[in-house]
Amino acid sequence: MAYRPTVRARRLARELRRLREQQGLTLQEVADGLGWSRAKVSRVETAQIRPHHGDVADLLDLYGVSSPERDALVTLAREIRRRGWWTAYLDVFSGSYVALEDEASCIRTWHPQLIHGLLQTADYARAVIRAGRVGIDDSEVDRRVAARMVRQALLTRDGAPGLHMILDEAVIRRWVGGRDVMKAQLDALAYHAGRPNITIQITPYAIGEHPGLDGRFTLLSYPDPADPDIAYIEGTMGDVYIESAEEVGAHKLRFERISALAMSPEDSVKLITKVAQE
């Protein structure tokens, strides 16, 4: 089964690497000390595998880590072994994005072509999935739609993250699924915009060129300062996860500039409602 590292798993991996480096040990020295392979130590430190809490305890003993830090990290190792909701849909979701999204406290996303999956209606999602996957059968379409609907529970649960979505005007004017499907989607979009944790903006055609023309991207932020923000870029040839502070900062600035050029949330809802009535 493919492993999807969560934010907590990545945090544990960073801490274990920091502790090893603090002791001045190489990967091979750790492997020799525990009777592991060098590859296993490396995979633990890069969150490529889900370490057993016993293995984490052995590492901490080797590094001379005492409580309360030791207890906290062993507890963290136990927590990351709990399966997330997305494990029931590993045939649908590729990469680590949904696991990282699930723990975010703030999601900022620029989508110039389609409504983000977190706010798609089932019929809109079905049309998008059919259009993007040639030769897909009905059962797979239904499963992918179901997975997308389950994912949307993120925005209504206790402690739901804030979502700031910026869409290009073309997104709300493109008839995905036909007039009735699109009207229902726009009505749903206007409804979601009224929820306290959701902000929706539209970039109108009139602004011309702007910093978002290069394509869509998403910024994920987390409640714990120890977890760095992530910039995520989804593409047909693979996904890119950006974590360097400099590059993430550049994407934040880009998002801020797009937001400044976009219509206000209030005017954006008015445009969405107007287009839905056309």
Short mmCIF file of C-alpha atoms in Angstrom, two decimals:
data_model
loop_
_atom_site.label_atom_id
_atom_site.label_comp_id
_atom_site.label_asym_id
_atom_site.label_seq_id
_atom_site.Cartn_x
_atom_site.Cartn_y
_atom_site.Cartn_z
CA MET A 1 0.00 0.00 0.00
CA ALA A 2 1.39 3.42 -0.98
CA TYR A 3 2.41 5.62 1.95
CA ARG A 4 1.11 9.18 2.12
CA PRO A 5 3.15 11.10 4.74
CA THR A 6 1.15 13.55 6.83
CA VAL A 7 2.41 16.85 8.21
CA ARG A 8 3.04 15.16 11.55
CA ALA A 9 5.04 12.41 9.84
CA ARG A 10 7.19 14.99 8.10
CA ARG A 11 7.67 16.82 11.40
CA LEU A 12 8.84 13.59 13.07
CA ALA A 13 11.23 12.91 10.20
CA ARG A 14 12.75 16.41 10.52
CA GLU A 15 13.18 16.01 14.26
CA LEU A 16 14.90 12.65 13.93
CA ARG A 17 17.30 14.02 11.36
CA ARG A 18 18.01 17.06 13.55
CA LEU A 19 18.75 14.85 16.55
CA ARG A 20 21.11 12.62 14.56
CA GLU A 21 23.00 15.61 13.19
CA GLN A 22 23.12 17.12 16.66
CA GLN A 23 24.96 13.99 17.82
CA GLY A 24 27.35 14.20 14.87
CA LEU A 25 26.36 10.75 13.59
CA THR A 26 26.23 9.65 9.96
CA LEU A 27 23.43 7.57 8.49
CA GLN A 28 25.76 4.57 8.35
CA GLU A 29 26.80 4.95 11.99
CA VAL A 30 23.16 4.96 13.06
CA ALA A 31 22.44 1.94 10.87
CA ASP A 32 25.39 0.06 12.36
CA GLY A 33 24.37 1.00 15.89
CA LEU A 34 20.83 -0.36 15.47
CA GLY A 35 21.47 -3.20 13.06
CA TRP A 36 19.46 -1.48 10.33
CA SER A 37 20.32 -0.77 6.73
CA ARG A 38 21.50 2.71 5.83
CA ALA A 39 18.55 2.95 3.45
CA LYS A 40 16.07 2.41 6.28
CA VAL A 41 17.53 5.25 8.34
CA SER A 42 17.39 7.50 5.29
CA ARG A 43 13.77 6.59 4.52
CA VAL A 44 12.74 7.31 8.10
CA GLU A 45 14.41 10.74 7.96
CA THR A 46 12.78 11.64 4.65
CA ALA A 47 9.29 10.39 5.64
CA GLN A 48 9.31 7.76 2.88
CA ILE A 49 8.17 5.10 5.35
CA ARG A 50 5.93 5.15 8.42
CA PRO A 51 8.27 4.21 11.30
CA HIS A 52 7.06 1.98 14.12
CA HIS A 53 7.06 3.74 17.49
CA GLY A 54 9.50 1.08 18.74
CA ASP A 55 11.98 2.03 16.03
CA VAL A 56 11.62 5.69 16.97
CA ALA A 57 12.24 4.81 20.63
CA ASP A 58 15.44 2.95 19.62
CA LEU A 59 16.65 5.97 17.65
CA LEU A 60 15.97 8.29 20.57
CA ASP A 61 17.83 5.97 22.95
CA LEU A 62 20.81 5.98 20.58
CA TYR A 63 20.72 9.79 20.48
CA GLY A 64 20.42 10.06 24.26
CA VAL A 65 17.10 11.89 24.15
CA SER A 66 15.32 11.99 27.51
CA SER A 67 11.76 12.84 28.48
CA PRO A 68 9.65 14.87 28.04
CA GLU A 69 10.99 15.24 24.45
CA ARG A 70 11.37 11.49 24.13
CA ASP A 71 7.79 10.79 25.22
CA ALA A 72 6.45 13.48 22.87
CA LEU A 73 8.23 12.03 19.84
CA VAL A 74 7.24 8.43 20.62
CA THR A 75 3.62 9.59 20.99
CA LEU A 76 3.91 11.40 17.66
CA ALA A 77 5.17 8.16 16.09
CA ARG A 78 2.13 6.32 17.44
CA GLU A 79 -0.23 9.00 16.06
CA ILE A 80 1.13 8.92 12.53
CA ARG A 81 0.39 5.20 12.25
CA ARG A 82 -3.34 5.90 12.43
CA ARG A 83 -4.87 5.65 9.00
CA GLY A 84 -6.42 8.77 7.51
CA TRP A 85 -9.73 8.77 5.62
CA TRP A 86 -7.87 8.92 2.30
CA THR A 87 -6.42 5.43 2.75
CA ALA A 88 -9.77 4.08 1.57
CA TYR A 89 -9.16 5.91 -1.74
CA LEU A 90 -5.50 5.24 -2.47
CA ASP A 91 -6.54 4.14 -5.97
CA VAL A 92 -7.92 7.64 -6.55
CA PHE A 93 -5.48 10.01 -4.87
CA SER A 94 -1.88 10.05 -6.03
CA GLY A 95 0.92 11.70 -4.10
CA SER A 96 0.75 13.18 -0.62
CA TYR A 97 -1.45 16.20 -1.24
CA VAL A 98 -4.68 15.11 0.48
CA ALA A 99 -2.75 14.01 3.58
CA LEU A 100 -1.04 17.42 3.73
CA GLU A 101 -4.26 19.31 2.98
CA ASP A 102 -6.11 17.45 5.74
CA GLU A 103 -3.94 18.98 8.48
CA ALA A 104 -3.80 22.54 7.11
CA SER A 105 -5.19 25.50 9.04
CA CYS A 106 -5.25 27.74 5.96
CA ILE A 107 -5.57 26.86 2.27
CA ARG A 108 -4.91 29.55 -0.33
CA THR A 109 -5.41 28.53 -3.93
CA TRP A 110 -5.39 30.14 -7.37
CA HIS A 111 -7.36 28.25 -10.03
CA PRO A 112 -7.58 29.83 -13.49
CA GLN A 113 -9.37 26.94 -15.27
CA LEU A 114 -11.62 25.00 -12.89
CA ILE A 115 -13.33 25.34 -9.54
CA HIS A 116 -11.18 23.75 -6.84
CA GLY A 117 -12.23 20.21 -5.90
CA LEU A 118 -13.12 21.28 -2.35
CA LEU A 119 -16.08 23.30 -3.66
CA GLN A 120 -17.18 21.25 -6.67
CA THR A 121 -20.68 19.83 -6.84
CA ALA A 122 -20.96 16.13 -7.63
CA ASP A 123 -22.26 16.78 -11.16
CA TYR A 124 -19.56 19.35 -11.92
CA ALA A 125 -16.90 16.96 -10.57
CA ARG A 126 -18.32 14.14 -12.71
CA ALA A 127 -18.09 16.27 -15.85
CA VAL A 128 -14.52 17.34 -15.06
CA ILE A 129 -13.40 13.77 -14.35
CA ARG A 130 -14.96 12.45 -17.57
CA ALA A 131 -13.37 15.20 -19.63
CA GLY A 132 -9.92 14.71 -18.14
CA ARG A 133 -9.71 10.92 -18.29
CA VAL A 134 -10.19 9.36 -21.70
CA GLY A 135 -11.87 5.95 -21.68
CA ILE A 136 -12.78 5.98 -18.00
CA ASP A 137 -15.74 3.74 -17.12
CA ASP A 138 -18.78 4.70 -15.07
CA SER A 139 -17.73 2.81 -11.95
CA GLU A 140 -14.39 4.61 -11.78
CA VAL A 141 -16.06 7.97 -12.36
CA ASP A 142 -18.47 7.28 -9.51
CA ARG A 143 -15.63 6.28 -7.19
CA ARG A 144 -13.63 9.40 -7.97
CA VAL A 145 -16.68 11.60 -7.42
CA ALA A 146 -17.38 9.86 -4.11
CA ALA A 147 -13.78 10.41 -2.98
CA ARG A 148 -14.04 14.09 -3.85
CA MET A 149 -17.25 14.48 -1.86
CA VAL A 150 -15.71 12.77 1.19
CA ARG A 151 -12.71 15.09 0.93
CA GLN A 152 -14.99 18.13 1.16
CA ALA A 153 -15.91 17.23 4.76
CA LEU A 154 -12.64 18.97 5.64
CA LEU A 155 -14.38 22.34 5.37
CA THR A 156 -17.29 21.56 7.69
CA ARG A 157 -15.65 19.61 10.51
CA ASP A 158 -14.70 21.11 13.88
CA GLY A 159 -11.58 23.21 13.49
CA ALA A 160 -12.04 23.47 9.73
CA PRO A 161 -9.29 25.34 7.88
CA GLY A 162 -9.81 28.68 6.22
CA LEU A 163 -10.09 28.51 2.45
CA HIS A 164 -9.21 31.49 0.25
CA MET A 165 -9.90 30.62 -3.37
CA ILE A 166 -9.25 32.92 -6.32
CA LEU A 167 -10.81 31.95 -9.65
CA ASP A 168 -10.43 33.47 -13.08
CA GLU A 169 -13.64 34.84 -14.61
CA ALA A 170 -13.32 32.19 -17.32
CA VAL A 171 -13.96 29.51 -14.68
CA ILE A 172 -17.44 30.76 -13.86
CA ARG A 173 -18.35 31.38 -17.50
CA ARG A 174 -17.22 28.00 -18.87
CA TRP A 175 -20.21 25.64 -19.14
CA VAL A 176 -18.79 22.53 -17.54
CA GLY A 177 -21.45 19.81 -17.73
CA GLY A 178 -23.96 22.05 -19.50
CA ARG A 179 -26.18 24.95 -18.40
CA ASP A 180 -28.05 23.20 -15.58
CA VAL A 181 -24.96 21.65 -14.03
CA MET A 182 -23.10 24.94 -14.22
CA LYS A 183 -25.96 26.95 -12.73
CA ALA A 184 -26.16 24.56 -9.79
CA GLN A 185 -22.39 24.83 -9.35
CA LEU A 186 -22.45 28.62 -9.38
CA ASP A 187 -25.34 28.67 -6.89
CA ALA A 188 -23.31 26.38 -4.64
CA LEU A 189 -20.25 28.60 -5.02
CA ALA A 190 -22.23 31.68 -3.97
CA TYR A 191 -23.58 29.75 -0.96
CA HIS A 192 -20.09 28.61 0.11
CA ALA A 193 -18.81 32.18 -0.15
CA GLY A 194 -21.16 33.10 2.70
CA ARG A 195 -19.56 30.62 5.10
CA PRO A 196 -17.25 32.20 7.69
CA ASN A 197 -14.16 30.14 6.81
CA ILE A 198 -14.39 30.58 3.03
CA THR A 199 -13.33 33.54 0.89
CA ILE A 200 -13.85 33.54 -2.87
CA GLN A 201 -12.51 36.14 -5.31
CA ILE A 202 -12.76 36.44 -9.08
CA THR A 203 -10.12 37.95 -11.38
CA PRO A 204 -12.10 39.74 -14.10
CA TYR A 205 -11.12 39.73 -17.75
CA ALA A 206 -10.65 43.49 -17.59
CA ILE A 207 -7.43 43.34 -15.54
CA GLY A 208 -5.53 41.90 -18.50
CA GLU A 209 -2.17 40.31 -17.76
CA HIS A 210 -1.44 39.42 -14.13
CA PRO A 211 0.87 37.23 -11.99
CA GLY A 212 -1.43 34.21 -12.19
CA LEU A 213 -1.12 33.56 -15.91
CA ASP A 214 1.55 30.87 -15.41
CA GLY A 215 -0.94 28.45 -13.89
CA ARG A 216 -2.60 27.21 -10.72
CA PHE A 217 -1.00 26.63 -7.35
CA THR A 218 -2.00 26.11 -3.72
CA LEU A 219 -0.44 27.27 -0.46
CA LEU A 220 -0.91 25.19 2.69
CA SER A 221 -0.25 26.65 6.15
CA TYR A 222 -0.33 24.85 9.50
CA PRO A 223 -1.19 25.73 13.10
CA ASP A 224 2.14 24.56 14.51
CA PRO A 225 5.02 26.98 13.74
CA ALA A 226 7.30 23.94 13.49
CA ASP A 227 5.51 22.89 10.30
CA PRO A 228 6.63 25.06 7.36
CA ASP A 229 4.20 26.26 4.72
CA ILE A 230 4.06 24.25 1.51
CA ALA A 231 3.41 25.42 -2.04
CA TYR A 232 1.80 22.75 -4.20
CA ILE A 233 1.65 22.77 -7.99
CA GLU A 234 -0.45 20.09 -9.67
CA GLY A 235 0.36 19.09 -13.23
CA THR A 236 -0.51 16.41 -15.76
CA MET A 237 3.11 15.19 -15.72
CA GLY A 238 3.38 15.06 -11.93
CA ASP A 239 2.96 17.12 -8.80
CA VAL A 240 5.51 19.50 -7.28
CA TYR A 241 5.83 20.23 -3.55
CA ILE A 242 7.82 23.35 -2.73
CA GLU A 243 9.12 23.75 0.81
CA SER A 244 12.08 26.16 0.69
CA ALA A 245 11.22 29.37 2.53
CA GLU A 246 12.39 31.51 -0.38
CA GLU A 247 10.30 29.76 -3.03
CA VAL A 248 7.22 29.49 -0.82
CA GLY A 249 7.61 33.19 -0.05
CA ALA A 250 7.64 33.95 -3.78
CA HIS A 251 4.36 32.04 -4.23
CA LYS A 252 2.82 33.87 -1.26
CA LEU A 253 3.73 37.19 -2.84
CA ARG A 254 2.29 36.02 -6.14
CA PHE A 255 -0.97 35.04 -4.43
CA GLU A 256 -1.17 38.39 -2.65
CA ARG A 257 -0.72 40.26 -5.93
CA ILE A 258 -3.41 38.18 -7.66
CA SER A 259 -5.74 38.81 -4.71
CA ALA A 260 -5.08 42.56 -4.85
CA LEU A 261 -6.04 42.63 -8.55
CA ALA A 262 -9.12 40.45 -8.09
CA MET A 263 -12.61 41.69 -7.30
CA SER A 264 -13.57 42.00 -3.65
CA PRO A 265 -15.28 38.97 -2.13
CA GLU A 266 -18.59 40.87 -2.12
CA ASP A 267 -18.33 41.91 -5.76
CA SER A 268 -17.15 38.43 -6.69
CA VAL A 269 -20.31 36.88 -5.25
CA LYS A 270 -22.42 39.41 -7.14
CA LEU A 271 -20.71 38.41 -10.40
CA ILE A 272 -21.14 34.70 -9.64
CA THR A 273 -24.84 35.24 -8.97
CA LYS A 274 -25.25 37.33 -12.11
CA VAL A 275 -23.59 34.72 -14.32
CA ALA A 276 -25.73 31.98 -12.75
CA GLN A 277 -28.86 33.86 -13.80
CA GLU A 278 -27.76 34.42 -17.39
#
